PDB file of C-alpha atoms in Angstrom:
ATOM      1  CA  MET A   1      -0.256 -20.000 -13.246  1.00 62.00           C
ATOM      2  CA  GLU A   2      -1.443 -16.664 -14.736  1.00 73.00           C
ATOM      3  CA  LYS A   3       0.801 -13.705 -14.837  1.00 86.00           C
ATOM      4  CA  VAL A   4      -0.365 -11.280 -12.196  1.00 90.00           C
ATOM      5  CA  SER A   5       1.142  -7.816 -11.330  1.00 88.00           C
ATOM      6  CA  THR A   6       2.232  -6.798  -7.868  1.00 85.00           C
ATOM      7  CA  ALA A   7      -0.836  -4.569  -7.721  1.00 88.00           C
ATOM      8  CA  GLY A   8      -2.899  -7.624  -8.567  1.00 92.00           C
ATOM      9  CA  TYR A   9      -1.391  -9.656  -5.729  1.00 91.00           C
ATOM     10  CA  LEU A  10      -2.026  -6.631  -3.325  1.00 89.00           C
ATOM     11  CA  VAL A  11      -5.722  -6.641  -4.310  1.00 92.00           C
ATOM     12  CA  LEU A  12      -5.976 -10.481  -4.115  1.00 94.00           C
ATOM     13  CA  GLY A  13      -4.236 -10.466  -0.666  1.00 91.00           C
ATOM     14  CA  LEU A  14      -6.444  -7.687   0.680  1.00 91.00           C
ATOM     15  CA  ILE A  15      -9.688  -9.596  -0.493  1.00 94.00           C
ATOM     16  CA  ASP A  16      -8.258 -12.811   1.013  1.00 94.00           C
ATOM     17  CA  ARG A  17      -7.714 -10.919   4.223  1.00 90.00           C
ATOM     18  CA  LEU A  18     -11.122  -9.387   4.256  1.00 91.00           C
ATOM     19  CA  GLY A  19     -12.898 -12.598   3.384  1.00 93.00           C
ATOM     20  CA  GLU A  20     -15.383 -10.980   1.044  1.00 93.00           C
ATOM     21  CA  ALA A  21     -15.180  -7.470  -0.268  1.00 93.00           C
ATOM     22  CA  THR A  22     -16.337  -4.936  -2.800  1.00 89.00           C
ATOM     23  CA  PRO A  23     -13.805  -2.922  -4.811  1.00 89.00           C
ATOM     24  CA  TYR A  24     -14.684   0.030  -2.523  1.00 88.00           C
ATOM     25  CA  ASP A  25     -13.765  -2.228   0.563  1.00 89.00           C
ATOM     26  CA  VAL A  26     -10.515  -2.944  -1.118  1.00 89.00           C
ATOM     27  CA  LYS A  27      -9.850   0.752  -1.712  1.00 86.00           C
ATOM     28  CA  GLN A  28     -10.409   1.438   2.004  1.00 83.00           C
ATOM     29  CA  ALA A  29      -8.219  -1.481   3.081  1.00 83.00           C
ATOM     30  CA  ALA A  30      -5.403  -0.335   0.658  1.00 79.00           C
ATOM     31  CA  GLN A  31      -5.256   2.974   2.409  1.00 74.00           C
ATOM     32  CA  HIS A  32      -4.072   1.251   5.524  1.00 68.00           C
ATOM     33  CA  THR A  33      -1.059  -0.722   4.011  1.00 66.00           C
ATOM     34  CA  ASN A  34       1.454   1.672   5.596  1.00 55.00           C
ATOM     35  CA  ALA A  35       2.091   3.370   2.201  1.00 58.00           C
ATOM     36  CA  PHE A  36       4.641   0.610   1.296  1.00 64.00           C
ATOM     37  CA  PHE A  37       2.920   0.068  -2.094  1.00 70.00           C
ATOM     38  CA  ALA A  38       1.012   2.912  -3.702  1.00 71.00           C
ATOM     39  CA  LEU A  39      -2.141   1.732  -5.571  1.00 77.00           C
ATOM     40  CA  PRO A  40      -4.313   4.354  -7.373  1.00 80.00           C
ATOM     41  CA  HIS A  41      -7.913   3.479  -6.691  1.00 81.00           C
ATOM     42  CA  THR A  42      -8.701   3.120 -10.398  1.00 86.00           C
ATOM     43  CA  GLN A  43      -6.134   0.292 -10.469  1.00 87.00           C
ATOM     44  CA  ILE A  44      -8.090  -1.546  -7.875  1.00 89.00           C
ATOM     45  CA  TYR A  45     -11.115  -1.827 -10.211  1.00 89.00           C
ATOM     46  CA  VAL A  46      -8.904  -2.857 -13.053  1.00 93.00           C
ATOM     47  CA  GLN A  47      -7.192  -5.599 -11.063  1.00 93.00           C
ATOM     48  CA  CYS A  48     -10.523  -6.898  -9.643  1.00 92.00           C
ATOM     49  CA  THR A  49     -11.845  -7.477 -13.122  1.00 92.00           C
ATOM     50  CA  ARG A  50      -8.656  -9.059 -14.301  1.00 95.00           C
ATOM     51  CA  LEU A  51      -8.376 -11.306 -11.208  1.00 96.00           C
ATOM     52  CA  VAL A  52     -12.085 -12.480 -11.847  1.00 95.00           C
ATOM     53  CA  SER A  53     -11.162 -13.128 -15.607  1.00 95.00           C
ATOM     54  CA  VAL A  54      -8.215 -15.421 -14.652  1.00 95.00           C
ATOM     55  CA  GLY A  55     -10.270 -17.341 -12.005  1.00 95.00           C
ATOM     56  CA  TYR A  56      -8.529 -15.932  -8.961  1.00 97.00           C
ATOM     57  CA  LEU A  57     -11.706 -14.153  -7.633  1.00 95.00           C
ATOM     58  CA  ASP A  58     -15.295 -15.129  -7.689  1.00 95.00           C
ATOM     59  CA  GLU A  59     -17.726 -12.388  -8.110  1.00 93.00           C
ATOM     60  CA  GLN A  60     -21.323 -12.185  -7.066  1.00 92.00           C
ATOM     61  CA  GLN A  61     -23.421  -9.060  -7.820  1.00 85.00           C
ATOM     62  CA  GLU A  62     -26.261  -8.000  -5.605  1.00 78.00           C
ATOM     63  CA  GLU A  63     -29.558  -8.302  -7.335  1.00 79.00           C
ATOM     64  CA  HIS A  64     -31.239  -5.331  -5.565  1.00 81.00           C
ATOM     65  CA  GLY A  65     -30.092  -1.987  -4.268  1.00 76.00           C
ATOM     66  CA  ARG A  66     -26.708  -0.744  -5.268  1.00 81.00           C
ATOM     67  CA  ARG A  67     -25.899  -3.964  -7.131  1.00 81.00           C
ATOM     68  CA  ARG A  68     -22.357  -4.071  -5.598  1.00 86.00           C
ATOM     69  CA  ARG A  69     -19.902  -6.599  -6.735  1.00 89.00           C
ATOM     70  CA  LEU A  70     -19.004  -8.973  -3.937  1.00 92.00           C
ATOM     71  CA  LEU A  71     -15.588 -10.615  -4.430  1.00 94.00           C
ATOM     72  CA  THR A  72     -14.124 -13.654  -2.819  1.00 95.00           C
ATOM     73  CA  VAL A  73     -10.750 -15.319  -3.428  1.00 96.00           C
ATOM     74  CA  THR A  74     -11.103 -18.768  -5.129  1.00 96.00           C
ATOM     75  CA  SER A  75      -8.872 -21.723  -4.205  1.00 96.00           C
ATOM     76  CA  GLU A  76      -6.817 -21.110  -7.313  1.00 96.00           C
ATOM     77  CA  GLY A  77      -6.418 -17.415  -6.183  1.00 95.00           C
ATOM     78  CA  GLN A  78      -5.372 -18.596  -2.688  1.00 95.00           C
ATOM     79  CA  ALA A  79      -2.770 -20.995  -4.233  1.00 95.00           C
ATOM     80  CA  ALA A  80      -1.396 -18.228  -6.540  1.00 94.00           C
ATOM     81  CA  LEU A  81      -1.108 -15.814  -3.517  1.00 93.00           C
ATOM     82  CA  ARG A  82       0.607 -18.412  -1.379  1.00 93.00           C
ATOM     83  CA  ASP A  83       2.988 -19.224  -4.204  1.00 93.00           C
ATOM     84  CA  TRP A  84       3.796 -15.519  -4.797  1.00 91.00           C
ATOM     85  CA  ALA A  85       4.155 -14.753  -1.053  1.00 89.00           C
ATOM     86  CA  ASP A  86       6.552 -17.702  -0.601  1.00 89.00           C
ATOM     87  CA  SER A  87       8.671 -16.941  -3.715  1.00 89.00           C
ATOM     88  CA  GLY A  88      11.905 -15.022  -3.419  1.00 81.00           C
ATOM     89  CA  VAL A  89      12.242 -11.261  -4.039  1.00 79.00           C
ATOM     90  CA  ASP A  90      15.211 -10.491  -6.338  1.00 74.00           C
ATOM     91  CA  THR A  91      14.952  -6.665  -6.589  1.00 74.00           C
ATOM     92  CA  GLN A  92      16.230  -4.070  -4.250  1.00 73.00           C
ATOM     93  CA  VAL A  93      14.199  -1.274  -2.857  1.00 71.00           C
ATOM     94  CA  GLU A  94      13.870   1.710  -5.289  1.00 70.00           C
ATOM     95  CA  ALA A  95      13.606   5.070  -3.633  1.00 70.00           C
ATOM     96  CA  ARG A  96      11.433   6.853  -6.196  1.00 75.00           C
ATOM     97  CA  ASP A  97      11.071  10.105  -4.208  1.00 84.00           C
ATOM     98  CA  ILE A  98      10.479  13.293  -5.984  1.00 89.00           C
ATOM     99  CA  ALA A  99      11.824  15.324  -3.124  1.00 92.00           C
ATOM    100  CA  LEU A 100      15.131  13.407  -3.381  1.00 90.00           C
ATOM    101  CA  LEU A 101      15.228  14.013  -7.112  1.00 89.00           C
ATOM    102  CA  LYS A 102      14.670  17.686  -6.618  1.00 92.00           C
ATOM    103  CA  LEU A 103      17.324  17.867  -3.957  1.00 91.00           C
ATOM    104  CA  TYR A 104      19.769  16.170  -6.409  1.00 89.00           C
ATOM    105  CA  PHE A 105      18.987  18.840  -8.983  1.00 91.00           C
ATOM    106  CA  GLU A 106      19.840  21.618  -6.442  1.00 91.00           C
ATOM    107  CA  ALA A 107      16.379  22.578  -5.162  1.00 91.00           C
ATOM    108  CA  ASP A 108      16.591  24.826  -2.074  1.00 93.00           C
ATOM    109  CA  PRO A 109      17.417  22.278   0.664  1.00 93.00           C
ATOM    110  CA  GLU A 110      16.165  24.116   3.559  1.00 94.00           C
ATOM    111  CA  ARG A 111      12.657  24.912   1.905  1.00 94.00           C
ATOM    112  CA  LEU A 112      12.376  21.405   0.644  1.00 95.00           C
ATOM    113  CA  ALA A 113      13.389  19.863   3.958  1.00 96.00           C
ATOM    114  CA  ARG A 114      10.791  21.926   5.853  1.00 95.00           C
ATOM    115  CA  GLN A 115       7.995  20.715   3.551  1.00 95.00           C
ATOM    116  CA  GLN A 116       9.207  17.129   3.744  1.00 96.00           C
ATOM    117  CA  LEU A 117       9.758  17.216   7.472  1.00 97.00           C
ATOM    118  CA  THR A 118       6.110  18.321   8.030  1.00 96.00           C
ATOM    119  CA  ALA A 119       4.724  15.533   5.764  1.00 94.00           C
ATOM    120  CA  HIS A 120       6.921  12.823   7.436  1.00 95.00           C
ATOM    121  CA  GLU A 121       6.143  13.995  10.931  1.00 97.00           C
ATOM    122  CA  GLU A 122       2.522  13.689  10.166  1.00 94.00           C
ATOM    123  CA  LEU A 123       2.774  10.251   8.665  1.00 91.00           C
ATOM    124  CA  LEU A 124       4.993   9.122  11.589  1.00 94.00           C
ATOM    125  CA  ALA A 125       2.354  10.444  14.083  1.00 94.00           C
ATOM    126  CA  ARG A 126      -0.389   8.476  12.204  1.00 89.00           C
ATOM    127  CA  TYR A 127       1.665   5.299  12.325  1.00 89.00           C
ATOM    128  CA  GLU A 128       2.488   5.760  15.986  1.00 92.00           C
ATOM    129  CA  GLU A 129      -1.279   6.062  16.640  1.00 88.00           C
ATOM    130  CA  ILE A 130      -1.937   2.830  14.734  1.00 84.00           C
ATOM    131  CA  ALA A 131       0.938   1.178  16.659  1.00 86.00           C
ATOM    132  CA  GLY A 132      -0.722   2.124  19.913  1.00 86.00           C
ATOM    133  CA  GLN A 133      -3.647  -0.068  18.769  1.00 79.00           C
ATOM    134  CA  ALA A 134      -1.406  -2.795  17.072  1.00 70.00           C
ATOM    135  CA  GLU A 135      -2.219  -5.683  19.443  1.00 77.00           C
ATOM    136  CA  GLY A 136      -5.328  -6.191  17.258  1.00 75.00           C
ATOM    137  CA  LEU A 137      -3.297  -6.273  14.043  1.00 77.00           C
ATOM    138  CA  ASP A 138      -2.420  -9.586  12.288  1.00 81.00           C
ATOM    139  CA  PRO A 139       1.290 -10.391  12.291  1.00 84.00           C
ATOM    140  CA  GLY A 140       1.827  -9.238   8.597  1.00 83.00           C
ATOM    141  CA  PRO A 141       0.449  -5.763   9.005  1.00 83.00           C
ATOM    142  CA  ARG A 142       2.072  -5.414  12.369  1.00 83.00           C
ATOM    143  CA  ARG A 143       5.579  -6.274  10.759  1.00 86.00           C
ATOM    144  CA  THR A 144       4.953  -3.797   7.921  1.00 86.00           C
ATOM    145  CA  LEU A 145       3.889  -1.181  10.428  1.00 87.00           C
ATOM    146  CA  ARG A 146       7.305  -1.605  12.180  1.00 90.00           C
ATOM    147  CA  PHE A 147       8.935  -0.964   8.854  1.00 89.00           C
ATOM    148  CA  GLY A 148       6.784   2.067   8.313  1.00 89.00           C
ATOM    149  CA  LEU A 149       7.712   3.419  11.777  1.00 92.00           C
ATOM    150  CA  ALA A 150      11.459   2.953  11.171  1.00 94.00           C
ATOM    151  CA  PHE A 151      11.206   4.482   7.609  1.00 92.00           C
ATOM    152  CA  GLU A 152       9.341   7.505   8.774  1.00 94.00           C
ATOM    153  CA  ARG A 153      11.759   7.949  11.730  1.00 97.00           C
ATOM    154  CA  MET A 154      14.689   7.823   9.187  1.00 96.00           C
ATOM    155  CA  GLN A 155      12.876  10.426   6.991  1.00 95.00           C
ATOM    156  CA  VAL A 156      12.353  12.728   9.946  1.00 97.00           C
ATOM    157  CA  ASP A 157      16.033  12.405  10.982  1.00 97.00           C
ATOM    158  CA  PHE A 158      17.252  13.090   7.412  1.00 96.00           C
ATOM    159  CA  TRP A 159      15.180  16.079   6.681  1.00 96.00           C
ATOM    160  CA  SER A 160      15.835  17.465  10.145  1.00 97.00           C
ATOM    161  CA  GLY A 161      19.488  17.156   9.491  1.00 96.00           C
ATOM    162  CA  LEU A 162      19.224  19.122   6.319  1.00 93.00           C
ATOM    163  CA  ILE A 163      17.513  22.020   8.127  1.00 93.00           C
ATOM    164  CA  ALA A 164      20.161  21.856  10.884  1.00 93.00           C
ATOM    165  CA  ASP A 165      22.922  22.013   8.248  1.00 90.00           C
ATOM    166  CA  ALA A 166      21.338  25.079   6.489  1.00 78.00           C
TER     167      ALA A 166
END
């Protein structure tokens, strides 16, 4: 089995879910992964090329028009994705949050909390809107949405608490 990064598995999984996709389609789908894994759009193109080169994606290019690259997951790619999804996870969540780092180094907690509270309230509202339409979601996205809702509620509670303490 080829070595594939987590970003590669995200791209592979999104294309598998979509059935057939252009890199642009993958970019659009990646924006709806509940922000549990940030993926710069340039990385999507890199990963698509890499996954084609290792045989996990098949690529067909349109002969006319925009000449888009249409990608599908190969049987080898589906097997690799299943093996990866079924393997254990031996790492803990890492909170790489710039706001927390600034808070640690004595940033003004009230000002920082007000900025963060606004951002997390907006994201929570977006997730709640998605949850209102969740009956059409597949089980995996529905479960990660549940995590996103809980995480954003915790963030709102945390930053609200800092404002109350100020």
